[in-house]
XYZ file of C-alpha atoms in Angstrom:
777
model
C 103.246 154.832 75.315
C 103.790 150.852 75.592
C 105.073 149.637 78.898
C 106.044 146.126 77.953
C 107.143 144.317 74.903
C 106.579 140.631 74.317
C 109.000 138.715 72.195
C 108.310 135.723 70.039
C 109.218 133.278 73.006
C 106.867 134.845 75.471
C 109.815 136.753 77.308
C 108.466 140.038 78.509
C 110.863 143.072 78.345
C 110.133 146.682 79.396
C 109.503 149.071 76.771
C 112.503 151.207 75.763
C 112.106 153.953 73.253
C 115.931 154.475 72.852
C 115.935 151.153 71.166
C 113.528 152.576 68.634
C 115.990 155.215 67.900
C 118.745 152.518 67.220
C 116.375 150.570 65.050
C 115.326 153.690 63.125
C 119.148 154.258 62.670
C 119.416 150.885 60.674
C 116.093 151.271 58.856
C 117.276 154.789 57.253
C 121.075 154.037 56.772
C 122.210 155.376 53.448
C 118.974 157.054 53.301
C 120.051 160.624 54.395
C 117.131 162.890 53.194
C 114.696 161.068 55.480
C 113.703 162.511 58.805
C 114.179 160.184 61.866
C 112.087 162.073 64.191
C 108.914 161.768 61.806
C 109.324 158.162 61.753
C 109.399 157.567 65.335
C 106.502 159.859 66.090
C 104.391 158.121 63.968
C 105.529 154.695 65.097
C 104.651 155.629 68.634
C 101.206 156.799 67.305
C 100.371 153.085 66.333
C 101.826 151.610 69.705
C 98.254 152.613 72.030
C 98.405 149.447 74.047
C 100.385 149.092 77.293
C 101.802 145.730 75.875
C 102.766 145.260 72.305
C 104.805 142.598 70.516
C 107.937 143.191 68.558
C 106.174 141.896 65.477
C 103.778 144.724 66.372
C 106.633 147.275 66.870
C 108.096 146.124 63.293
C 104.630 146.433 61.533
C 104.410 149.855 62.998
C 107.564 151.046 61.340
C 106.490 149.506 58.121
C 103.281 151.050 58.423
C 104.709 154.489 59.152
C 107.240 154.434 56.541
C 104.499 153.698 53.910
C 102.330 156.365 55.255
C 105.382 158.947 54.291
C 105.733 157.754 50.845
C 105.173 160.617 48.526
C 106.534 162.055 45.214
C 108.660 164.476 46.897
C 109.797 161.837 49.280
C 109.996 158.382 47.510
C 112.452 156.625 49.107
C 110.145 155.872 52.325
C 109.325 152.966 50.558
C 112.893 151.559 50.858
C 112.726 152.239 54.735
C 109.540 150.227 54.736
C 111.077 147.481 52.949
C 113.838 147.221 55.313
C 111.567 146.802 58.239
C 109.481 144.269 56.459
C 113.122 142.502 55.847
C 113.460 142.577 59.671
C 110.007 140.919 60.169
C 110.819 138.181 57.728
C 114.536 137.406 59.067
C 113.038 137.105 62.324
C 110.397 134.539 61.097
C 112.934 132.622 59.177
C 114.823 132.418 62.161
C 112.298 131.390 64.489
C 110.769 128.704 61.991
C 113.998 127.314 60.904
C 115.384 127.656 64.586
C 118.785 129.305 64.215
C 119.928 133.088 65.842
C 119.589 136.309 63.263
C 121.633 139.078 63.686
C 121.620 142.273 62.024
C 125.031 141.577 60.420
C 124.231 138.096 59.806
C 120.389 137.353 59.195
C 120.536 134.369 57.140
C 120.795 130.854 58.545
C 122.779 128.042 57.090
C 121.991 126.745 53.694
C 122.450 123.478 53.850
C 120.169 122.437 56.571
C 117.556 124.597 54.742
C 118.008 122.515 51.758
C 118.104 118.922 53.268
C 115.260 119.685 55.708
C 112.690 120.773 52.836
C 114.018 118.032 50.662
C 112.987 115.639 53.354
C 109.748 117.010 53.934
C 108.934 116.848 50.232
C 109.230 120.424 49.353
C 112.474 120.839 47.739
C 113.305 118.310 44.960
C 115.718 115.635 45.590
C 118.068 116.712 42.984
C 119.225 119.408 45.070
C 120.968 116.841 47.370
C 121.729 114.547 44.420
C 123.654 116.752 42.012
C 125.305 118.909 44.978
C 127.226 117.744 48.162
C 127.081 119.419 51.537
C 130.517 121.108 50.851
C 129.347 122.694 47.462
C 126.181 123.745 48.994
C 128.079 125.770 51.803
C 130.464 127.125 49.366
C 127.483 128.317 47.463
C 126.194 129.727 50.934
C 129.211 131.876 51.104
C 128.347 133.666 47.803
C 125.097 134.551 49.158
C 124.863 138.813 50.035
C 122.422 139.425 51.996
C 122.982 143.094 51.396
C 121.349 142.574 48.202
C 118.098 142.526 49.968
C 118.332 146.088 50.146
C 117.802 146.486 46.474
C 114.322 145.681 47.151
C 111.533 148.523 47.649
C 108.242 147.653 49.925
C 106.253 146.263 47.185
C 108.721 144.435 45.390
C 109.720 142.798 48.849
C 106.184 142.185 49.801
C 105.397 140.737 46.050
C 108.490 138.286 46.194
C 107.117 137.283 49.699
C 103.540 137.022 48.886
C 103.780 134.856 45.501
C 107.509 133.214 45.157
C 109.511 132.744 48.652
C 108.800 128.852 49.626
C 106.864 128.134 52.485
C 105.933 124.726 54.437
C 102.682 123.102 54.583
C 101.520 125.374 57.049
C 102.333 128.384 55.172
C 105.181 129.550 57.088
C 108.006 131.414 54.773
C 110.936 129.243 55.098
C 113.013 131.183 52.226
C 114.481 134.401 52.187
C 115.156 136.549 48.928
C 118.701 135.483 48.401
C 118.010 131.567 48.993
C 115.310 131.744 46.282
C 117.663 132.910 44.052
C 120.188 130.397 44.742
C 118.023 127.556 44.651
C 116.680 128.594 41.099
C 120.110 128.640 40.215
C 121.276 125.426 41.557
C 118.097 123.656 39.902
C 118.374 125.315 36.870
C 122.222 124.566 36.475
C 122.048 121.141 38.001
C 122.523 119.053 34.730
C 125.317 121.236 33.655
C 128.820 119.373 33.650
C 129.975 118.713 37.123
C 133.398 120.664 36.294
C 131.492 123.905 35.462
C 128.454 123.476 37.624
C 129.467 125.658 40.814
C 130.647 128.492 38.413
C 127.280 128.542 36.600
C 125.442 128.625 39.838
C 127.242 131.632 41.015
C 126.782 133.256 37.752
C 123.369 132.784 37.476
C 122.910 133.934 41.299
C 124.929 136.998 40.432
C 122.524 137.826 37.551
C 119.428 137.301 39.624
C 120.508 138.576 43.044
C 121.343 142.041 41.681
C 117.919 142.535 39.794
C 119.905 142.548 36.531
C 117.437 140.086 35.157
C 114.365 138.492 36.064
C 113.067 134.963 35.274
C 109.626 134.178 34.386
C 106.849 133.682 36.898
C 106.790 129.743 36.566
C 110.425 129.724 37.011
C 110.540 132.050 39.888
C 107.595 130.331 41.620
C 108.589 126.444 41.032
C 112.198 126.336 40.325
C 113.622 123.683 43.159
C 110.177 123.147 44.377
C 108.625 119.555 44.281
C 104.845 120.009 44.690
C 104.633 122.900 42.163
C 103.934 123.346 38.558
C 106.553 123.566 35.309
C 108.855 126.025 34.490
C 107.449 127.418 31.094
C 105.375 130.612 30.729
C 103.007 129.841 28.127
C 101.898 127.230 24.913
C 99.989 127.841 21.873
C 97.736 125.067 20.501
C 96.190 124.623 17.054
C 93.048 123.001 16.947
C 92.318 120.541 14.499
C 88.754 120.691 12.599
C 87.225 117.375 14.193
C 85.461 116.323 17.120
C 88.563 114.377 18.476
C 91.045 117.373 17.805
C 88.456 119.919 19.456
C 87.877 117.886 22.590
C 91.648 116.833 22.833
C 92.731 120.176 22.690
C 90.533 121.102 25.474
C 92.026 118.319 27.459
C 95.585 119.269 26.944
C 94.764 122.733 27.738
C 93.209 121.767 31.173
C 96.407 119.655 31.977
C 98.891 122.825 31.343
C 96.116 125.273 32.944
C 96.373 123.195 36.149
C 100.315 123.668 36.040
C 100.105 127.351 35.957
C 100.635 127.812 32.160
C 99.162 130.707 30.021
C 97.518 129.177 27.051
C 96.854 130.648 23.361
C 94.604 128.650 21.387
C 94.301 129.068 17.525
C 90.653 128.248 16.191
C 91.040 129.349 12.529
C 90.957 125.747 11.109
C 87.265 124.825 12.800
C 84.710 125.014 10.552
C 81.984 128.224 10.912
C 78.337 128.149 11.882
C 75.951 126.673 9.290
C 78.870 124.671 7.396
C 78.244 121.024 6.616
C 79.090 117.964 8.809
C 79.835 114.936 6.830
C 78.016 116.401 3.818
C 74.605 117.427 6.289
C 74.145 121.018 5.349
C 73.652 123.849 7.902
C 74.607 121.266 10.811
C 77.906 123.098 12.287
C 77.471 125.213 15.406
C 80.917 127.059 14.593
C 83.557 128.060 16.876
C 81.557 130.108 19.710
C 80.221 127.220 21.495
C 83.856 125.530 21.599
C 85.303 128.840 22.892
C 82.674 128.826 25.690
C 83.763 125.141 26.471
C 87.297 126.682 26.832
C 85.829 129.328 28.855
C 84.401 126.949 31.258
C 87.873 125.113 31.304
C 89.447 128.395 32.279
C 87.096 129.033 35.282
C 86.968 125.392 36.767
C 90.750 124.060 36.137
C 92.355 127.076 38.181
C 96.414 127.721 38.266
C 97.399 125.612 40.951
C 94.382 126.730 43.177
C 95.533 130.398 43.150
C 93.551 131.854 40.150
C 91.101 130.982 37.310
C 93.139 129.672 34.232
C 94.430 132.074 31.743
C 93.181 131.468 27.958
C 93.528 133.438 24.875
C 91.574 132.374 21.587
C 92.536 133.642 18.222
C 90.479 133.575 15.088
C 90.995 135.002 11.482
C 89.529 138.233 10.307
C 88.338 136.247 7.180
C 86.638 133.348 9.258
C 82.919 133.618 8.593
C 82.483 133.602 12.503
C 84.227 136.604 12.720
C 81.554 139.070 13.601
C 80.325 137.083 16.591
C 83.968 136.169 17.963
C 84.659 140.107 18.372
C 81.337 140.154 20.426
C 82.748 137.347 22.804
C 83.303 139.780 25.748
C 80.467 142.266 25.570
C 78.148 142.797 28.355
C 75.201 142.942 26.195
C 73.265 140.984 23.514
C 72.688 137.205 23.760
C 74.457 135.607 26.759
C 74.716 132.248 24.745
C 77.283 133.933 22.466
C 79.610 135.528 25.192
C 82.679 134.378 26.940
C 83.541 136.665 29.267
C 86.573 134.647 30.921
C 88.665 134.262 27.975
C 90.693 136.794 25.976
C 90.471 136.971 22.412
C 92.609 138.169 19.616
C 92.003 138.627 15.630
C 94.659 137.633 12.983
C 95.051 140.302 10.455
C 95.972 140.117 6.938
C 97.468 142.761 4.498
C 94.411 142.465 2.559
C 92.214 143.402 5.189
C 94.290 146.337 6.318
C 94.135 147.610 2.904
C 90.587 147.146 2.465
C 90.341 149.148 5.675
C 92.171 151.836 4.070
C 90.354 151.933 0.898
C 86.857 151.759 2.455
C 86.434 148.367 0.736
C 84.383 145.332 0.677
C 86.062 142.182 2.673
C 84.815 138.598 2.361
C 84.356 136.261 4.972
C 84.738 132.417 4.229
C 84.245 128.864 6.070
C 87.741 127.087 6.280
C 85.889 123.683 5.859
C 84.255 124.778 2.752
C 87.475 126.794 1.282
C 89.369 123.196 1.483
C 86.745 121.230 -0.061
C 85.792 123.610 -2.882
C 88.962 124.978 -3.772
C 90.802 121.762 -3.614
C 94.400 123.447 -2.731
C 96.690 121.006 -1.393
C 100.269 120.820 0.342
C 103.249 118.517 -1.164
C 101.935 115.618 0.709
C 98.498 115.792 -0.543
C 96.955 117.450 2.388
C 94.145 119.732 2.207
C 94.886 123.630 2.433
C 92.672 126.367 3.453
C 93.421 130.328 3.171
C 94.921 130.446 6.958
C 97.767 128.369 5.696
C 98.986 131.094 3.153
C 100.470 134.563 3.705
C 102.054 137.319 1.590
C 105.596 136.523 1.286
C 106.594 140.185 0.325
C 104.546 143.558 1.223
C 101.901 143.880 -1.265
C 102.123 140.594 -3.377
C 102.149 136.758 -2.325
C 100.373 133.676 -1.929
C 97.786 134.553 0.380
C 96.053 137.436 -1.735
C 96.499 135.190 -4.886
C 94.281 132.749 -3.241
C 91.878 134.961 -1.414
C 91.268 136.436 -4.972
C 90.919 132.844 -6.352
C 88.479 132.276 -3.477
C 86.326 135.717 -4.148
C 86.008 134.517 -7.828
C 84.793 130.979 -7.248
C 81.078 130.747 -7.700
C 80.224 128.117 -5.742
C 82.571 128.991 -2.501
C 79.862 130.558 -0.088
C 80.761 133.820 1.728
C 79.786 136.873 3.707
C 80.595 140.061 2.195
C 80.968 143.038 4.251
C 82.603 146.748 4.612
C 85.871 146.006 5.899
C 85.682 149.036 7.856
C 82.276 147.591 9.682
C 84.340 144.820 11.034
C 87.264 147.179 12.187
C 84.494 149.315 13.936
C 83.583 146.001 15.942
C 87.040 145.655 16.611
C 87.719 149.089 18.012
C 84.329 148.873 20.069
C 85.116 145.757 21.758
C 88.534 147.288 22.600
C 87.564 150.592 24.349
C 84.618 148.312 26.228
C 87.027 145.147 27.236
C 90.481 145.929 25.984
C 90.738 143.413 23.665
C 90.820 141.731 21.020
C 94.529 141.574 20.698
C 95.658 142.416 16.698
C 98.107 139.551 15.070
C 99.652 140.751 11.702
C 99.752 137.505 10.477
C 101.616 138.296 7.089
C 104.156 140.535 8.917
C 105.016 137.727 11.383
C 105.355 135.034 9.059
C 107.442 137.206 6.250
C 110.047 137.902 9.727
C 109.806 133.841 10.463
C 113.227 132.690 10.608
C 111.885 128.974 10.604
C 109.334 129.327 7.629
C 110.717 126.376 6.063
C 109.333 123.940 8.703
C 106.049 125.814 9.284
C 103.694 128.651 9.781
C 102.961 130.771 12.538
C 99.124 131.290 12.664
C 98.431 133.141 16.032
C 100.319 134.295 19.374
C 99.971 133.303 22.980
C 98.241 134.845 25.577
C 100.357 138.114 25.778
C 101.079 138.440 21.882
C 104.793 138.212 22.389
C 105.383 134.764 21.475
C 105.654 133.809 17.427
C 106.482 130.339 16.643
C 105.534 127.212 14.401
C 102.394 125.659 14.569
C 100.285 122.945 13.634
C 97.265 120.743 14.908
C 98.054 117.339 16.448
C 95.669 114.623 14.763
C 94.523 111.249 15.904
C 95.739 108.907 13.129
C 93.831 105.747 14.345
C 92.878 103.791 17.480
C 92.703 100.201 17.644
C 92.004 97.701 20.523
C 95.463 95.365 21.157
C 95.729 92.366 23.219
C 98.895 91.168 24.202
C 99.771 88.970 27.091
C 96.091 88.451 27.488
C 95.915 92.075 28.374
C 93.623 94.133 26.350
C 94.386 97.973 25.724
C 93.226 100.687 23.648
C 95.867 102.478 21.666
C 95.485 105.752 20.076
C 97.743 106.325 17.362
C 98.287 110.753 16.712
C 100.800 112.710 14.654
C 102.188 115.546 16.763
C 101.559 118.873 15.791
C 103.662 121.974 16.650
C 102.630 122.699 20.123
C 104.203 125.947 21.115
C 106.118 126.450 24.434
C 107.717 129.771 25.629
C 110.385 129.851 28.134
C 111.253 133.413 29.505
C 113.256 135.611 31.557
C 114.020 139.515 31.040
C 116.709 141.944 31.317
C 116.416 144.703 33.631
C 117.734 147.720 31.511
C 117.475 150.282 34.004
C 120.222 148.370 36.210
C 121.974 146.267 33.289
C 122.518 148.954 31.017
C 124.024 151.614 33.110
C 126.145 149.091 34.949
C 127.482 147.847 31.542
C 126.832 144.227 32.312
C 125.277 143.186 29.290
C 127.968 141.238 27.749
C 128.257 139.212 31.031
C 124.403 138.894 31.400
C 122.994 137.982 27.875
C 124.872 134.579 27.977
C 124.073 133.232 31.404
C 120.580 134.196 30.602
C 120.477 132.343 27.158
C 121.840 129.116 29.079
C 119.399 129.590 32.233
C 116.306 129.284 29.345
C 117.843 126.674 27.400
C 118.205 124.485 30.693
C 114.573 125.027 31.372
C 113.803 123.288 28.074
C 115.946 120.057 29.347
C 114.645 120.155 32.816
C 111.147 121.036 32.371
C 108.453 117.885 32.346
C 105.325 118.922 30.166
C 102.313 116.620 30.620
C 101.149 117.501 26.767
C 103.710 115.297 24.757
C 103.404 117.063 21.800
C 104.335 120.251 23.474
C 107.482 118.716 25.078
C 108.314 117.461 21.687
C 107.777 120.586 19.980
C 110.044 122.331 22.738
C 112.787 119.738 22.070
C 113.163 120.505 18.183
C 113.035 123.967 18.333
C 114.501 124.650 21.389
C 112.885 128.392 21.480
C 113.561 130.427 24.160
C 112.338 134.193 24.588
C 114.494 136.738 26.212
C 112.946 139.892 26.781
C 113.374 143.377 28.616
C 111.515 145.759 31.119
C 112.481 149.054 32.642
C 112.795 150.989 29.321
C 110.769 153.966 30.456
C 113.213 153.786 33.755
C 116.248 153.938 31.903
C 115.188 156.558 29.472
C 114.757 158.768 32.544
C 117.771 157.814 33.839
C 119.531 158.633 30.551
C 117.625 161.864 30.094
C 115.900 160.928 27.259
C 112.141 162.248 26.489
C 110.083 159.452 25.225
C 108.217 161.461 22.597
C 111.584 162.142 20.754
C 113.590 160.789 17.978
C 116.735 160.510 20.250
C 114.351 157.614 22.180
C 113.641 155.971 18.640
C 117.331 155.942 17.831
C 118.139 154.802 21.305
C 115.815 152.090 21.015
C 117.053 151.200 17.707
C 120.497 150.919 18.834
C 120.047 149.099 22.110
C 118.048 146.221 21.002
C 120.258 145.874 18.069
C 123.169 145.378 20.678
C 120.717 142.902 22.841
C 119.862 140.734 19.939
C 123.427 140.649 18.709
C 124.767 139.026 22.276
C 121.811 137.097 22.040
C 122.428 135.417 19.024
C 126.069 135.266 19.795
C 125.196 133.567 22.875
C 122.950 130.790 21.423
C 125.700 130.160 18.828
C 128.524 129.702 21.402
C 125.967 127.551 23.132
C 125.476 125.668 20.067
C 129.400 125.107 19.875
C 129.113 123.171 23.081
C 125.869 121.406 22.968
C 124.556 121.324 19.196
C 122.015 123.079 17.233
C 118.474 122.685 17.431
C 117.272 119.797 15.433
C 115.421 121.760 12.808
C 118.324 124.169 12.156
C 118.834 122.701 8.476
C 116.692 124.814 6.405
C 116.310 127.698 8.741
C 117.086 131.558 7.825
C 119.761 131.077 10.470
C 121.845 128.055 8.080
C 121.059 130.194 5.074
C 122.199 133.626 6.370
C 118.866 135.095 5.446
C 118.026 136.100 8.982
C 120.874 138.465 8.666
C 120.122 139.942 5.340
C 116.643 140.370 5.767
C 117.218 142.817 8.926
C 119.907 145.051 7.045
C 122.607 143.753 9.490
C 124.757 142.708 6.595
C 124.162 145.548 4.142
C 126.126 148.494 5.572
C 123.015 150.826 5.454
C 121.820 150.348 8.857
C 125.045 150.055 11.148
C 124.220 150.532 14.712
C 125.840 152.427 17.243
C 126.999 149.428 19.155
C 127.257 146.694 16.471
C 129.087 147.360 13.697
C 128.300 145.721 10.178
C 131.775 143.606 10.263
C 130.661 142.120 13.503
C 127.377 141.049 11.896
C 128.985 139.447 9.311
C 131.391 137.701 11.213
C 128.548 136.245 13.431
C 126.783 135.413 10.345
C 129.434 133.067 8.940
C 129.962 131.588 12.726
C 126.199 130.694 12.592
C 125.918 129.265 9.231
C 128.829 126.997 10.112
C 128.329 126.179 13.901
C 124.170 126.793 14.031
C 122.199 128.267 16.659
C 120.869 126.647 20.024
C 117.681 127.835 19.585
C 115.212 128.643 16.582
C 113.668 131.617 18.348
C 115.358 133.710 20.825
C 113.805 137.368 21.710
C 110.388 137.873 22.905
C 109.421 140.950 25.208
C 106.440 139.805 27.586
C 104.692 142.235 29.855
C 106.525 140.879 32.896
C 104.065 143.145 35.188
C 104.789 141.162 38.713
C 108.605 140.592 38.492
C 109.057 144.289 37.186
C 107.474 145.126 40.474
C 109.799 142.860 42.407
C 112.672 144.602 40.809
C 111.464 148.238 41.336
C 110.985 148.984 37.716
C 108.759 150.131 35.188
C 106.917 147.270 33.059
C 108.373 145.789 29.947
C 108.389 148.193 27.289
C 105.305 150.382 28.645
C 105.831 154.266 29.769
C 105.167 154.838 33.278
C 101.450 154.663 34.509
C 101.458 157.194 37.252
C 104.217 159.223 39.150
C 102.880 157.980 42.234
C 100.504 154.545 41.671
C 98.797 152.258 44.182
C 98.714 148.770 45.075
C 95.326 147.861 46.794
C 95.373 145.892 49.875
C 92.832 144.294 51.902
C 92.835 147.172 54.715
C 95.418 149.819 53.101
C 96.812 151.157 49.838
C 100.474 151.131 49.087
C 102.019 154.173 47.347
C 104.420 152.910 44.747
C 106.324 156.229 43.358
C 108.344 155.835 39.892
C 111.492 154.143 40.060
C 114.604 156.584 40.843
C 112.216 159.573 41.131
C 113.989 162.828 41.744
C 114.190 166.294 40.483
C 116.036 165.039 37.705
C 113.970 162.143 36.410
C 110.505 163.438 36.802
C 111.227 165.680 33.641
C 111.380 162.539 31.663
C 108.606 160.458 33.311
C 105.528 161.556 31.203
C 103.013 159.231 32.150
C 101.005 156.562 29.818
C 97.744 158.599 29.041
C 99.739 161.838 28.390
C 102.015 160.375 25.780
C 101.012 160.617 21.981
C 101.003 156.650 21.210
C 102.445 157.320 17.691
C 105.844 157.563 19.480
C 105.265 154.776 21.472
C 104.621 152.672 17.990
C 107.899 154.664 16.133
C 109.790 153.109 18.923
C 108.236 149.520 18.763
C 108.773 149.724 15.019
C 112.671 150.448 15.576
C 112.740 147.795 18.243
C 110.907 144.904 15.913
C 113.547 144.578 13.403
C 115.695 142.934 16.201
C 113.171 140.957 17.807
C 112.326 137.659 15.590
C 109.363 137.136 18.085
C 106.976 139.797 18.919
C 106.340 142.598 22.164
C 103.671 142.883 24.227
C 102.627 146.457 22.944
C 100.357 147.975 24.712
C 98.016 151.191 23.729
C 97.095 153.555 26.249
C 93.941 155.916 25.122
C 91.485 157.826 26.808
C 87.950 156.972 26.846
C 86.969 159.671 24.503
C 89.155 159.102 21.920
C 87.743 159.925 18.241
C 87.197 156.825 16.199
C 89.490 158.439 13.315
C 92.521 158.936 15.590
C 92.034 155.374 17.100
C 91.884 153.688 13.729
C 94.997 155.913 12.930
C 96.935 154.187 15.569
C 96.257 150.792 14.404
C 96.879 151.683 10.743
C 100.107 153.342 12.035
C 100.875 149.923 13.883
C 100.633 147.697 10.708
C 102.215 149.776 8.577
C 105.378 150.423 10.918
C 105.854 146.658 10.750
C 104.637 145.911 14.088
C 103.751 142.096 14.524
C 101.070 142.731 17.225
C 99.484 144.827 19.757
C 98.222 143.747 23.074
C 95.520 145.600 25.118
C 93.994 148.472 24.939
C 94.236 150.431 28.187
C 91.851 152.894 29.531
C 91.653 154.586 32.677
C 88.010 153.139 32.558
C 89.005 149.890 32.491
C 90.343 147.177 34.732
C 92.531 144.729 32.987
C 94.000 141.391 34.500
C 97.438 141.198 34.094
C 99.074 138.091 32.521
C 100.808 136.343 35.692
C 102.459 133.472 33.256
C 104.562 135.832 30.889
C 105.682 137.995 33.728
C 109.641 137.772 33.437
């Protein structure tokens, strides 16, 4: 047993075992089922030297509590979190030079902000828009007891990834201060007369863990030297040398600031196509994807990890077969790109051909434009990728596809559709990808189809907004006042930006706070659009024109377990339907109220919001699908208000994977089932046990784990939600490595027929898949 304890100021005290007992009482307050004597015995066993530091004692408490975490006693994770909090409090007090007490562990907020602004760590706006008195008033709102909501892995994740450090790496912020600074920064441009109340409301929402902001916002809001606040971007690549290389540059610029990127390559000509009339000269899309792969590796995200890029290609593109083999570990390495993710844009006609075991034709988009001669109203050439089926079973795409098939001069590759599907499934089981993007389903539900088309999705398959390529119009030398400049003129395309945050269902729903929560979440998201400075100008412009946001959810399985609802049940399907309808109603209403205050998004006219078709298409106004929490009369009233007033945001609902931020909040990720009752987070020298949230004798019966769940029930729930989600869902399949091909195919066909817009990873215990950090929210 130790004899002496050394404090941070090098003061030495005699070791007193009774202080361990007092400290244990503080850690275990309110955790009555945990045994104090077991904890102390384990702590003493770790203190083997004669002289120890106070930090070593804190670490011993943390490790002792972590070792006791089990399915039977999950609450040790909260004891470990409290021990880590003590260490955080002491370090913050030491580096910021204030006294920390158990009942007052936080220092003054104003000196922290003014010091970090002076050092160039915080942004000047925090002092320009808030007076000292206001900051001190906000400091009174901070409630340190909300730190007790974190379990260990949540607090550790918040500390390691999000809390502000000085330039020497010392943590300067405490958790509640991070939430307050985010709130202050997101609300700093609000009118002065309401700004303070909105900051407090934002802080209330975040600090109670009723919601989480997206990783870029959590990491960067209020910080000067960090990246931007938006999560993901989607670019559409023009079929030209300038378009391809400009796109690569834009992607690199966004990647360095921490953005996840989706890239649609369906307009780029196929291998063997002509270039300026010279036949068989194009090398196709694969070399350009390999170039993007190099960009992902070489332009990392703020020095923390390699860039995250997903590339999408249409299933009817001539290069699709080579594309599907991109991430396989065998074959020609010159045709591989292991560091990007890939997704396939699927048409209804393809899935029908798969079911019928029919043939399917692959075309080069460049040749289609040249041979078929289709043009839009402005005389611009169109390809197959520019059409979709407006109704199920009939529409423009299948008509154009039939025309292309019948044209004698248009070259094509004809293959059994099932062979393409086999290649897709083989890659999914080996690598987890490609993602599936059901383009007809997506575009039929697009509330802004009058202004464009959705070609693909983002890195996490939940963002679905209008896209178009940025095109170089001309370059010229301009001499003015003796100075010569090269001026490049571009026509900006719709370069998609997604701004995300998410509701913590398992806290917000039982607390009954959705009506209060959703409006402040929408305002926070909308403010990101005005605050954010995106280097790629066409992305900034698109963001301002559509003002799209993506409110999401996490903790679904956690909530179902608390409610006593089994995942594989009709009750769960109905619960999803009603809950997500309620959230959508609050979401649309909040955007409408914001439009009254600040104006509707610039491209509102011509949209389904203006015509009212958005509400009719979803069955909200026909009385046949009246929800449990929203009446038809309420929907009709909202429809009329939206038509008169507008909405602030063109798209509003998108369910991201939010892996890391759901860990912070101590809940289950996104809409996924629980992975394991007891999972482990690997660290350099130890593993952290992480039990299911709120695990108890009651909830354990409702925590059937992901690989034991019939995936058809997951599809049924996702289908029920999809009617209410104007964008998409990051929906994962959980399959066993030995799944039969017919059963795997049935899952895909069921997902398509159920009206799902996309599927994300195919997860197998045999696979290790990198999480999307950018969309975590």
